[in-house]
Amino acid sequence: MTTLSTLNKFKKDGTKFTCLTCYDSMFARMMEKAEIDTILIGDSLGMVVQGHDSTLPVTVNDMAYHTANIARSNRHALILADLPFMSYVTLPEAVANSRQLMQAGAHVIKIEGGSELCDLITTLAQAGTPTCVHLGLTPQSVNVFGGYKIQGRGDEAADKLLTDAKAVVAAGAALLVLECVPAELAKAVTEAVAVPVIGIGAGADTDGQVLVMHDMLGMTHGRVPRFIHDFLTDERNSARSIEGAFALYQQSVREGSFPTEQHQFS
Ligand code: KIV
């Protein structure tokens, strides 16, 4: 069973680890077989499961439902669950909603933002709830960014992201996710903080990698971002099976053959 201590040891030893999004039981069982290290019940379910254009319509009840599906079906992975859009604006509401997700089976609560989250992170840590802070391209802020765009480009933006990362870790964050930032910046953040950093479109130097499960099985609606690799049709997955795709992803991240330069941004 993967725990935060396992991930901290992986970081210390330089062992790269995996995360995949997952929303239902059968896939969670297959991920258990492939020994995927961590599972994220992402609010990306709003897009890949519910058919919305963004993650914004997802509710805490939706997240709790899918988190419970996974918790019943996978005993190997550390389970991360997203607090959805506007469900952590005030401390009391953030605490109540985190309780609901932890009681549904999450081990870690993921929240999007920067240093403005510090009070919440400390409050949750003191209440026995570890947090993972998602920085960079944070999909819940798509209307602030004006689209899904690479973040942290240029000295000022890079400095802000690095400062935010250090602040949330000092406040007690247990993990970070960095999405769609230049690989060089992701490397600098990973080296600057003591906690494990999980990247998506953030290059090969983060401690772990995460992909949306549907994307890595070749099921992407619309434009395929450059950080995605289709592990289902990869010729090394000789059976072309879903189990084989999960196992190949696990192996590729561990041995450092995914991601490559072609999957990263500068
Ligand atoms: O919701 C999600 O799937 C995510 C990943 C893209 C990291 O936050």
XYZ file of N, CA and C and ligand atoms in Angstrom:
806
model
N 0.859 -1.205 0.000
C 0.000 0.000 0.000
C 0.889 1.247 0.000
N 0.630 2.133 -0.939
C 1.427 3.362 -1.044
C 0.911 4.386 -0.024
N 1.846 5.008 0.676
C 1.482 6.064 1.631
C 2.321 7.301 1.317
N 2.056 8.371 2.040
C 2.891 9.562 1.837
C 4.347 9.267 2.175
N 4.584 8.394 3.182
C 5.970 8.029 3.526
C 6.641 7.334 2.358
N 5.870 6.468 1.639
C 6.435 5.799 0.460
C 6.884 6.849 -0.554
N 6.012 7.838 -0.809
C 6.345 8.849 -1.821
C 7.536 9.712 -1.381
N 7.600 10.001 -0.078
C 8.749 10.777 0.415
C 10.047 9.995 0.234
N 9.964 8.684 0.458
C 11.144 7.831 0.269
C 11.511 7.784 -1.220
N 10.486 7.676 -2.077
C 10.747 7.688 -3.526
C 11.506 8.968 -3.907
N 11.057 10.105 -3.351
C 11.725 11.369 -3.695
C 13.192 11.329 -3.254
N 13.397 10.846 -2.027
C 14.765 10.791 -1.481
C 15.668 9.896 -2.326
N 15.094 8.745 -2.756
C 15.883 7.760 -3.507
C 15.964 8.069 -5.000
N 15.173 9.035 -5.467
C 15.136 9.311 -6.913
C 14.322 8.287 -7.689
N 13.404 7.592 -6.999
C 12.522 6.633 -7.689
C 11.303 7.378 -8.225
N 11.128 7.366 -9.557
C 9.996 8.082 -10.157
C 8.705 7.297 -9.922
N 7.598 7.997 -9.612
C 6.348 7.286 -9.317
C 5.196 7.769 -10.207
N 4.142 6.932 -10.226
C 3.020 7.173 -11.146
C 1.758 7.627 -10.423
N 0.976 8.371 -11.174
C -0.385 8.715 -10.763
C -1.236 8.684 -12.024
N -2.441 8.161 -11.929
C -3.414 8.243 -13.020
C -4.733 8.712 -12.438
N -5.508 9.437 -13.220
C -6.859 9.728 -12.771
C -7.692 8.466 -12.932
N -8.708 8.335 -12.109
C -9.589 7.172 -12.174
C -10.912 7.572 -11.544
N -11.997 7.014 -12.078
C -13.319 7.455 -11.616
C -14.252 6.293 -11.303
N -13.857 5.061 -11.718
C -14.775 3.946 -11.446
C -14.034 2.671 -11.080
N -14.809 1.724 -10.595
C -14.265 0.552 -9.920
C -13.414 -0.356 -10.807
N -13.891 -0.673 -12.006
C -13.173 -1.660 -12.818
C -11.778 -1.161 -13.191
N -11.687 0.119 -13.562
C -10.373 0.676 -13.890
C -9.486 0.713 -12.627
N -10.100 0.995 -11.478
C -9.319 1.033 -10.240
C -8.718 -0.339 -9.937
N -9.480 -1.396 -10.228
C -8.954 -2.758 -10.015
C -7.786 -3.036 -10.960
N -7.938 -2.604 -12.216
C -6.845 -2.815 -13.185
C -5.595 -2.029 -12.774
N -5.807 -0.838 -12.238
C -4.650 -0.038 -11.780
C -3.981 -0.686 -10.573
N -4.781 -1.367 -9.759
C -4.200 -2.081 -8.612
C -3.266 -3.188 -9.113
N -3.721 -3.910 -10.132
C -2.908 -4.989 -10.720
C -1.602 -4.454 -11.307
N -1.690 -3.284 -11.921
C -0.497 -2.689 -12.547
C 0.377 -1.959 -11.524
N -0.070 -1.930 -10.262
C 0.655 -1.281 -9.162
C 0.927 0.202 -9.433
N -0.079 0.869 -10.029
C -0.001 2.336 -10.168
C 0.097 2.909 -8.748
N 1.067 3.790 -8.528
C 1.388 4.197 -7.151
C 0.314 5.069 -6.501
N -0.234 6.004 -7.283
C -1.253 6.892 -6.712
C -2.378 7.094 -7.723
N -3.579 7.294 -7.210
C -4.746 7.533 -8.070
C -5.318 8.895 -7.698
N -5.656 9.662 -8.723
C -6.335 10.935 -8.496
C -7.766 10.846 -8.988
N -8.717 11.045 -8.069
C -10.090 11.243 -8.527
C -10.148 12.737 -8.846
N -9.922 13.023 -10.128
C -9.795 14.416 -10.562
C -11.156 14.986 -10.917
N -11.276 16.314 -10.741
C -12.532 16.930 -11.197
C -12.563 17.012 -12.722
N -11.501 16.506 -13.376
C -11.537 16.283 -14.829
C -12.682 15.344 -15.190
N -13.253 14.666 -14.200
C -14.412 13.801 -14.469
C -15.562 14.633 -15.058
N -15.562 15.930 -14.757
C -16.589 16.803 -15.338
C -16.543 16.785 -16.858
N -15.318 16.652 -17.384
C -15.161 16.642 -18.839
C -15.219 15.213 -19.399
N -14.432 14.288 -18.809
C -14.325 12.967 -19.453
C -15.474 12.022 -19.099
N -16.154 12.255 -17.979
C -17.268 11.379 -17.600
C -18.617 12.066 -17.839
N -18.688 13.355 -17.436
C -19.992 14.028 -17.479
C -20.257 14.811 -18.766
N -19.201 15.052 -19.570
C -19.407 15.725 -20.857
C -19.483 17.236 -20.810
N -19.025 17.843 -19.696
C -18.996 19.308 -19.638
C -17.767 19.842 -20.382
N -17.754 21.169 -20.611
C -16.619 21.803 -21.290
C -15.495 22.159 -20.328
N -15.761 22.110 -19.028
C -14.749 22.477 -18.032
C -15.022 21.661 -16.775
N -14.184 21.885 -15.749
C -14.376 21.175 -14.480
C -15.350 21.913 -13.556
N -15.790 23.098 -13.954
C -16.544 23.966 -13.039
C -17.881 23.399 -12.537
N -18.622 22.626 -13.344
C -19.914 22.140 -12.840
C -19.821 20.998 -11.815
N -18.640 20.455 -11.592
C -18.510 19.276 -10.701
C -18.813 19.665 -9.251
N -19.557 18.805 -8.545
C -19.944 19.099 -7.161
C -19.164 18.210 -6.178
N -19.249 18.578 -4.911
C -18.599 17.759 -3.871
C -19.251 16.378 -3.825
N -20.569 16.317 -4.011
C -21.242 14.998 -4.010
C -20.752 14.131 -5.166
N -20.524 14.741 -6.347
C -19.952 13.978 -7.473
C -18.601 13.403 -7.060
N -17.761 14.250 -6.474
C -16.400 13.815 -6.104
C -16.458 12.701 -5.058
N -17.370 12.833 -4.091
C -17.471 11.813 -3.028
C -17.933 10.483 -3.618
N -18.872 10.546 -4.553
C -19.392 9.324 -5.192
C -18.265 8.567 -5.899
N -17.490 9.298 -6.714
C -16.426 8.627 -7.476
C -15.275 8.200 -6.562
N -14.994 8.984 -5.527
C -13.932 8.615 -4.579
C -14.286 7.302 -3.884
N -15.541 7.154 -3.495
C -15.966 5.910 -2.822
C -15.836 4.718 -3.771
N -16.145 4.910 -5.052
C -15.991 3.824 -6.037
C -14.552 3.308 -6.050
N -13.614 4.236 -6.026
C -12.189 3.865 -6.125
C -11.718 3.234 -4.810
N -12.112 3.851 -3.695
C -11.636 3.367 -2.394
C -12.061 1.928 -2.141
N -13.219 1.538 -2.686
C -13.693 0.154 -2.521
C -12.906 -0.826 -3.376
N -12.198 -0.335 -4.382
C -11.711 -1.214 -5.443
C -10.203 -1.249 -5.594
N -9.491 -0.447 -4.846
C -8.033 -0.418 -4.999
C -7.399 -0.248 -3.622
N -6.622 -1.259 -3.220
C -5.976 -1.222 -1.887
C -4.498 -0.886 -2.004
N -4.028 -0.623 -3.214
C -2.584 -0.403 -3.396
C -2.211 1.079 -3.425
N -3.031 1.871 -4.112
C -2.630 3.256 -4.397
C -2.971 4.225 -3.260
N -2.158 5.267 -3.155
C -2.542 6.423 -2.338
C -3.620 7.172 -3.130
N -4.720 7.506 -2.453
C -5.881 8.078 -3.163
C -5.994 9.580 -2.905
N -5.898 10.338 -3.989
C -6.041 11.800 -3.929
C -7.396 12.169 -4.528
N -8.078 13.122 -3.909
C -9.368 13.558 -4.466
C -9.403 15.088 -4.528
N -9.939 15.593 -5.631
C -10.047 17.038 -5.822
C -11.200 17.639 -5.041
N -10.955 18.737 -4.346
C -12.069 19.588 -3.918
C -12.471 20.393 -5.146
N -13.737 20.335 -5.576
C -14.100 20.998 -6.826
C -14.258 22.516 -6.682
N -14.505 23.129 -7.834
C -14.640 24.586 -7.979
C -15.541 25.200 -6.896
N -15.027 26.252 -6.247
C -15.760 27.050 -5.264
C -16.219 26.256 -4.037
N -15.581 25.110 -3.788
C -15.995 24.336 -2.609
C -15.034 24.560 -1.444
N -14.044 25.472 -1.644
C -13.096 25.744 -0.548
C -12.782 27.232 -0.443
N -13.812 28.043 -0.677
C -13.628 29.489 -0.616
C -13.534 29.964 0.838
N -14.370 29.390 1.711
C -14.279 29.757 3.129
C -13.757 28.545 3.906
N -13.099 28.837 5.030
C -12.519 27.743 5.825
C -13.560 26.722 6.282
N -14.707 27.167 6.868
C -15.674 26.163 7.345
C -16.176 25.263 6.225
N -16.409 25.871 5.048
C -16.930 25.064 3.941
C -15.826 24.130 3.428
N -14.579 24.588 3.404
C -13.466 23.746 2.959
C -13.275 22.560 3.905
N -13.405 22.819 5.206
C -13.225 21.739 6.190
C -14.352 20.709 6.047
N -15.589 21.185 5.928
C -16.727 20.251 5.808
C -16.613 19.431 4.524
N -16.218 20.065 3.436
C -16.135 19.344 2.160
C -14.953 18.363 2.141
N -13.856 18.745 2.791
C -12.711 17.814 2.901
C -13.120 16.606 3.724
N -13.871 16.848 4.808
C -14.338 15.729 5.637
C -15.157 14.756 4.784
N -16.023 15.289 3.949
C -16.864 14.412 3.118
C -15.996 13.542 2.192
N -14.973 14.131 1.599
C -14.127 13.349 0.676
C -13.243 12.356 1.427
N -12.732 12.766 2.592
C -11.910 11.824 3.387
C -12.779 10.662 3.866
N -14.020 10.961 4.259
C -14.907 9.884 4.728
C -15.347 8.977 3.580
N -15.264 9.494 2.349
C -15.570 8.661 1.176
C -14.388 7.767 0.811
N -13.211 8.038 1.407
C -12.066 7.150 1.157
C -10.808 7.812 0.641
N -10.815 9.151 0.490
C -9.585 9.831 0.058
C -8.539 9.787 1.170
N -7.268 9.772 0.749
C -6.167 9.876 1.725
C -5.564 11.281 1.733
N -5.728 11.986 0.614
C -5.159 13.330 0.442
C -6.182 14.168 -0.332
N -6.318 15.443 0.060
C -7.239 16.357 -0.623
C -6.437 17.272 -1.538
N -6.840 17.373 -2.804
C -6.116 18.252 -3.741
C -6.903 19.553 -3.943
N -6.166 20.658 -3.886
C -6.760 21.984 -4.050
C -5.895 22.789 -5.023
N -6.519 23.710 -5.735
C -5.814 24.488 -6.749
C -5.568 25.905 -6.252
N -4.343 26.399 -6.458
C -4.059 27.785 -6.090
C -2.635 27.951 -5.627
N -2.385 29.050 -4.874
C -1.035 29.352 -4.414
C -1.044 29.731 -2.946
N -0.275 30.764 -2.607
C -0.066 31.088 -1.191
C -1.357 31.509 -0.479
N -2.387 31.892 -1.238
C -3.671 32.254 -0.605
C -4.313 31.055 0.097
N -3.782 29.842 -0.184
C -4.352 28.628 0.422
C -3.689 28.267 1.758
N -2.679 29.053 2.174
C -1.850 28.628 3.314
C -2.653 28.363 4.597
N -3.607 29.251 4.930
C -4.381 29.043 6.172
C -5.162 27.742 6.095
N -5.759 27.501 4.948
C -6.544 26.275 4.769
C -5.647 25.038 4.900
N -4.476 25.085 4.274
C -3.548 23.941 4.310
C -3.164 23.618 5.752
N -2.851 24.670 6.516
C -2.443 24.458 7.917
C -3.619 23.925 8.741
N -4.803 24.489 8.519
C -5.991 24.031 9.255
C -6.247 22.549 8.968
N -6.188 22.170 7.706
C -6.456 20.764 7.348
C -5.369 19.853 7.907
N -4.111 20.290 7.827
C -3.010 19.456 8.348
C -3.205 19.221 9.844
N -3.602 20.279 10.550
C -3.809 20.135 12.007
C -4.995 19.218 12.298
N -5.908 19.107 11.330
C -7.094 18.248 11.524
C -6.870 16.855 10.926
N -5.620 16.533 10.580
C -5.322 15.173 10.125
C -5.602 14.942 8.655
N -5.630 16.006 7.870
C -5.935 15.872 6.444
C -4.809 16.443 5.596
N -4.024 15.563 4.953
C -2.942 16.065 4.100
C -3.484 16.688 2.821
N -2.773 17.700 2.322
C -3.200 18.358 1.088
C -2.143 18.224 -0.004
N -2.650 18.220 -1.231
C -1.817 18.294 -2.432
C -2.209 19.585 -3.116
N -1.252 20.460 -3.378
C -1.585 21.746 -3.993
C -1.201 21.728 -5.474
N -2.176 22.046 -6.304
C -2.063 22.036 -7.770
C -1.720 23.445 -8.221
N -0.542 23.598 -8.844
C -0.058 24.910 -9.300
C 0.183 24.880 -10.810
N 0.355 26.066 -11.387
C 0.583 26.145 -12.830
C -0.744 26.346 -13.529
N -1.020 25.491 -14.516
C -2.330 25.555 -15.185
C -3.354 24.876 -14.276
N -4.124 25.681 -13.586
C -5.124 25.176 -12.646
C -6.490 25.300 -13.338
N -7.055 24.164 -13.799
C -8.242 24.224 -14.671
C -9.447 24.932 -14.055
N -9.545 24.982 -12.712
C -10.684 25.685 -12.111
C -10.611 27.197 -12.378
N -9.420 27.690 -12.776
C -9.262 29.133 -13.053
C -9.232 29.419 -14.541
N -9.813 28.535 -15.346
C -9.752 28.698 -16.806
C -10.300 30.054 -17.255
N -11.285 30.581 -16.528
C -11.872 31.869 -16.931
C -10.993 33.053 -16.540
N -10.114 32.829 -15.569
C -9.144 33.874 -15.223
C -8.015 33.864 -16.256
N -7.571 32.671 -16.648
C -6.468 32.549 -17.611
C -6.913 32.880 -19.038
N -8.229 32.796 -19.309
C -8.711 33.000 -20.675
C -8.413 31.811 -21.563
N -8.401 30.615 -20.991
C -8.158 29.397 -21.784
C -7.147 28.507 -21.067
N -6.900 27.336 -21.664
C -5.951 26.380 -21.084
C -4.567 26.677 -21.666
N -3.790 27.503 -20.965
C -2.512 27.995 -21.499
C -1.359 27.610 -20.585
N -0.170 27.467 -21.186
C 1.038 27.188 -20.399
C 1.223 28.317 -19.375
N 1.588 27.964 -18.152
C 1.784 28.955 -17.092
C 3.271 28.990 -16.682
N 3.670 30.071 -16.004
C 5.027 30.161 -15.445
C 6.083 30.551 -16.460
N 5.667 31.067 -17.610
C 6.659 31.521 -18.601
C 7.068 32.956 -18.269
N 8.374 33.239 -18.387
C 8.872 34.582 -18.077
C 9.294 34.633 -16.613
N 10.239 35.529 -16.314
C 10.854 35.557 -14.977
C 9.842 35.833 -13.864
N 8.948 36.802 -14.117
C 8.012 37.197 -13.051
C 7.060 36.049 -12.707
N 6.501 35.426 -13.743
C 5.554 34.322 -13.511
C 6.262 33.129 -12.875
N 7.501 32.872 -13.316
C 8.261 31.750 -12.759
C 8.583 31.997 -11.286
N 8.996 33.234 -10.973
C 9.308 33.572 -9.569
C 8.075 33.424 -8.695
N 6.924 33.849 -9.222
C 5.683 33.768 -8.423
C 5.348 32.303 -8.147
N 5.488 31.472 -9.172
C 5.136 30.065 -8.981
C 6.065 29.402 -7.950
N 7.358 29.727 -8.060
C 8.331 29.160 -7.115
C 8.040 29.641 -5.691
N 7.719 30.917 -5.557
C 7.401 31.485 -4.234
C 6.140 30.829 -3.665
N 5.120 30.658 -4.520
C 3.876 30.002 -4.076
C 4.160 28.573 -3.620
N 4.972 27.861 -4.398
C 5.282 26.460 -4.056
C 5.941 26.380 -2.683
N 6.917 27.249 -2.453
C 7.620 27.223 -1.154
C 6.659 27.587 -0.020
N 5.767 28.560 -0.281
C 4.837 29.012 0.767
C 3.859 27.907 1.157
N 3.306 27.202 0.165
C 2.304 26.179 0.515
C 2.974 24.989 1.207
N 4.214 24.708 0.834
C 4.932 23.617 1.519
C 5.246 24.040 2.963
N 5.662 25.292 3.140
C 5.927 25.783 4.509
C 4.651 25.737 5.348
N 3.498 25.925 4.707
C 2.217 25.896 5.439
C 1.782 24.469 5.762
N 2.421 23.484 5.135
C 2.101 22.086 5.483
C 1.617 21.220 4.343
N 1.648 21.709 3.095
C 1.218 20.859 1.964
C 2.112 19.619 1.901
N 1.489 18.479 1.618
C 2.224 17.211 1.602
C 2.717 16.843 0.214
N 2.044 17.355 -0.814
C 2.385 17.045 -2.208
C 2.089 18.270 -3.059
N 2.740 18.352 -4.209
C 2.402 19.374 -5.202
C 2.107 18.698 -6.534
N 1.190 19.303 -7.306
C 1.013 18.949 -8.720
C 1.368 20.188 -9.526
N 2.195 20.003 -10.544
C 2.547 21.105 -11.457
C 2.019 20.761 -12.827
N 1.133 21.595 -13.357
C 0.530 21.297 -14.667
C 0.946 22.342 -15.696
N 1.427 21.852 -16.843
C 1.735 22.698 -18.008
C 2.578 23.922 -17.650
N 3.781 23.638 -17.156
C 4.758 24.702 -16.911
C 6.054 24.299 -17.621
N 6.923 25.260 -17.933
C 8.185 24.908 -18.584
C 8.970 23.887 -17.748
N 9.614 22.947 -18.436
C 10.314 21.856 -17.748
C 11.392 22.378 -16.792
N 12.043 23.454 -17.204
C 13.120 24.009 -16.371
C 12.572 24.530 -15.031
N 11.404 25.181 -15.101
C 10.772 25.693 -13.880
C 10.321 24.533 -12.985
N 9.750 23.493 -13.602
C 9.303 22.330 -12.815
C 10.488 21.686 -12.089
N 11.636 21.634 -12.771
C 12.846 21.068 -12.147
C 13.262 21.924 -10.943
N 13.221 23.261 -11.134
C 13.624 24.167 -10.051
C 12.700 24.014 -8.847
N 11.386 23.894 -9.087
C 10.438 23.726 -7.975
C 10.696 22.396 -7.279
N 10.878 21.349 -8.070
C 11.074 19.999 -7.499
C 12.311 19.974 -6.600
N 13.357 20.689 -7.028
C 14.587 20.711 -6.222
C 14.456 21.620 -4.998
N 13.542 22.606 -5.095
C 13.447 23.604 -4.024
C 12.593 23.155 -2.841
N 11.721 22.160 -3.058
C 10.814 21.763 -1.968
C 11.125 20.344 -1.490
N 10.800 20.088 -0.226
C 11.124 18.782 0.367
C 10.041 17.745 0.086
N 8.887 18.181 -0.406
C 7.784 17.218 -0.615
C 7.774 16.735 -2.068
N 7.177 15.543 -2.325
C 7.108 15.038 -3.694
C 6.279 15.937 -4.609
N 6.772 16.107 -5.842
C 6.115 16.943 -6.846
C 5.707 16.048 -8.017
N 4.444 16.148 -8.398
C 3.891 15.333 -9.497
C 3.657 16.261 -10.685
N 4.141 15.866 -11.860
C 4.023 16.741 -13.026
C 3.082 16.196 -14.087
N 2.486 17.127 -14.828
C 1.720 16.782 -16.041
C 2.029 17.892 -17.036
N 2.699 17.532 -18.130
C 3.179 18.565 -19.044
C 4.200 19.453 -18.365
N 5.024 18.853 -17.508
C 6.000 19.622 -16.733
C 7.402 18.998 -16.842
N 7.595 18.142 -17.833
C 8.925 17.573 -18.056
C 9.208 16.349 -17.213
N 10.446 15.864 -17.340
C 10.827 14.564 -16.757
C 11.424 14.679 -15.364
N 11.636 15.916 -14.890
C 12.401 16.040 -13.647
C 11.555 16.150 -12.384
N 10.223 16.110 -12.514
C 9.401 16.062 -11.298
C 9.528 14.658 -10.697
N 9.116 14.526 -9.434
C 9.290 13.225 -8.749
C 8.321 12.182 -9.276
N 7.126 12.613 -9.683
C 6.133 11.682 -10.208
C 5.478 12.271 -11.441
N 4.680 11.448 -12.115
C 3.957 11.885 -13.306
C 2.487 11.537 -13.140
N 1.615 12.404 -13.659
C 0.183 12.091 -13.681
C -0.353 12.331 -15.089
N -1.274 11.478 -15.504
C -2.021 11.686 -16.754
C -3.490 11.393 -16.486
N -4.342 12.026 -17.265
C -5.758 11.665 -17.253
C -5.874 10.304 -17.946
N -6.534 9.341 -17.263
C -6.585 7.964 -17.756
C -7.088 7.880 -19.198
N -8.145 8.612 -19.511
C -8.708 8.526 -20.869
C -7.675 8.954 -21.915
N -6.895 9.997 -21.583
C -5.884 10.489 -22.528
C -4.828 9.423 -22.804
N -4.353 8.755 -21.741
C -3.262 7.785 -21.972
C -3.785 6.491 -22.590
N -5.109 6.369 -22.702
C -5.695 5.243 -23.445
C -6.134 5.689 -24.844
N -5.688 6.879 -25.246
C -5.966 7.356 -26.606
C -7.367 7.905 -26.790
N -8.061 8.210 -25.666
C -9.427 8.737 -25.774
C -9.437 10.213 -25.376
N -9.008 11.072 -26.299
C -8.983 12.506 -26.026
C -10.006 13.180 -26.931
N -10.859 14.010 -26.323
C -11.874 14.742 -27.097
C -11.223 16.041 -27.567
N -11.161 16.250 -28.873
C -10.562 17.488 -29.392
C -9.059 17.361 -29.561
N -8.367 18.505 -29.443
C -6.918 18.567 -29.688
C -6.165 17.730 -28.654
N -5.154 16.986 -29.119
C -4.363 16.156 -28.190
C -3.159 16.976 -27.721
N -3.090 17.304 -26.421
C -1.939 18.076 -25.937
C -0.635 17.300 -26.114
N 0.474 18.025 -26.248
C 1.740 17.356 -26.572
C 2.267 16.468 -25.440
N 1.798 16.670 -24.207
C 2.347 15.879 -23.095
C 1.710 14.493 -22.987
N 0.770 14.197 -23.879
C 0.076 12.905 -23.789
C 0.774 11.855 -24.642
N 0.834 10.642 -24.108
C 1.267 9.500 -24.912
C 0.174 8.439 -24.836
N -0.118 7.827 -25.976
C -1.133 6.772 -26.027
C -0.452 5.429 -25.717
N -0.639 4.953 -24.497
C -0.008 3.693 -24.072
C -0.801 2.471 -24.528
N -2.041 2.686 -24.990
C -2.843 1.540 -25.434
C -2.344 0.999 -26.774
N -2.033 1.910 -27.699
C -1.609 1.446 -29.034
C -0.085 1.412 -29.176
N 0.627 1.765 -28.110
C 2.097 1.670 -28.133
C 2.491 0.220 -28.440
N 3.429 0.032 -29.365
C 3.758 -1.358 -29.772
C 4.344 -2.199 -28.644
N 4.883 -1.530 -27.590
C 5.404 -2.306 -26.448
C 4.260 -2.941 -25.638
N 3.042 -2.443 -25.824
C 1.866 -3.055 -25.195
C 1.340 -4.094 -26.188
N 2.022 -5.249 -26.213
C 1.797 -6.197 -27.311
C 0.363 -6.710 -27.340
N -0.280 -6.815 -26.172
C -1.662 -7.299 -26.140
C -2.654 -6.197 -26.493
N -2.168 -4.947 -26.607
C -3.049 -3.791 -26.845
C -4.201 -3.777 -25.829
N -3.869 -4.132 -24.582
C -4.910 -4.215 -23.555
C -4.825 -3.012 -22.611
N -5.901 -2.746 -21.914
C -5.913 -1.639 -20.949
C -4.961 -1.960 -19.795
N -4.999 -3.219 -19.308
C -4.057 -3.610 -18.241
C -2.622 -3.406 -18.717
N -2.371 -3.784 -19.983
C -1.029 -3.631 -20.551
C -0.623 -2.170 -20.632
N -1.576 -1.298 -20.952
C -1.285 0.140 -21.044
C -0.913 0.693 -19.668
N -1.647 0.274 -18.640
C -1.330 0.752 -17.280
C 0.062 0.252 -16.855
N 0.335 -1.032 -17.151
C 1.633 -1.614 -16.759
C 2.774 -0.925 -17.517
N 2.549 -0.607 -18.795
C 3.595 0.053 -19.593
C 3.842 1.476 -19.089
N 2.779 2.154 -18.709
C 2.928 3.509 -18.133
C 3.745 3.435 -16.844
N 3.384 2.471 -15.977
C 4.104 2.301 -14.705
C 5.595 2.064 -14.968
N 5.870 1.149 -15.901
C 7.259 0.791 -16.224
C 7.990 1.995 -16.853
N 7.324 2.708 -17.747
C 7.974 3.805 -18.480
C 8.340 4.959 -17.540
N 7.433 5.263 -16.603
C 7.734 6.348 -15.655
C 8.859 5.910 -14.718
N 8.769 4.680 -14.182
C 9.802 4.192 -13.252
C 11.187 4.207 -13.886
N 11.269 3.741 -15.147
C 12.598 3.634 -15.763
C 13.031 4.961 -16.399
N 12.139 5.948 -16.435
C 12.503 7.266 -16.954
C 12.374 7.399 -18.466
N 11.666 6.477 -19.113
C 11.511 6.609 -20.572
C 10.274 7.438 -20.952
N 9.422 7.774 -19.987
C 8.317 8.716 -20.179
C 8.305 9.675 -18.998
N 8.151 10.976 -19.219
C 8.017 11.659 -20.503
C 9.387 11.941 -21.139
N 9.369 12.237 -22.451
C 10.590 12.612 -23.149
C 10.500 14.106 -23.474
N 11.530 14.594 -24.168
C 11.541 16.028 -24.531
C 10.345 16.425 -25.380
N 9.847 15.456 -26.163
C 8.731 15.805 -27.054
C 7.438 16.064 -26.273
N 7.404 15.644 -24.987
C 6.191 15.834 -24.183
C 6.251 17.103 -23.335
N 7.369 17.850 -23.407
C 7.529 18.961 -22.460
C 7.462 20.331 -23.128
N 7.347 21.372 -22.298
C 7.302 22.758 -22.787
C 8.539 23.507 -22.326
N 8.931 24.536 -23.126
C 10.088 25.340 -22.679
C 9.616 26.779 -22.451
O -8.612 16.813 -12.445
C -7.586 16.293 -12.913
O -7.628 15.282 -13.620
C -6.293 16.912 -12.605
C -5.087 16.384 -13.323
C -5.036 16.909 -14.702
C -3.824 16.674 -12.587
O -6.238 17.804 -11.825
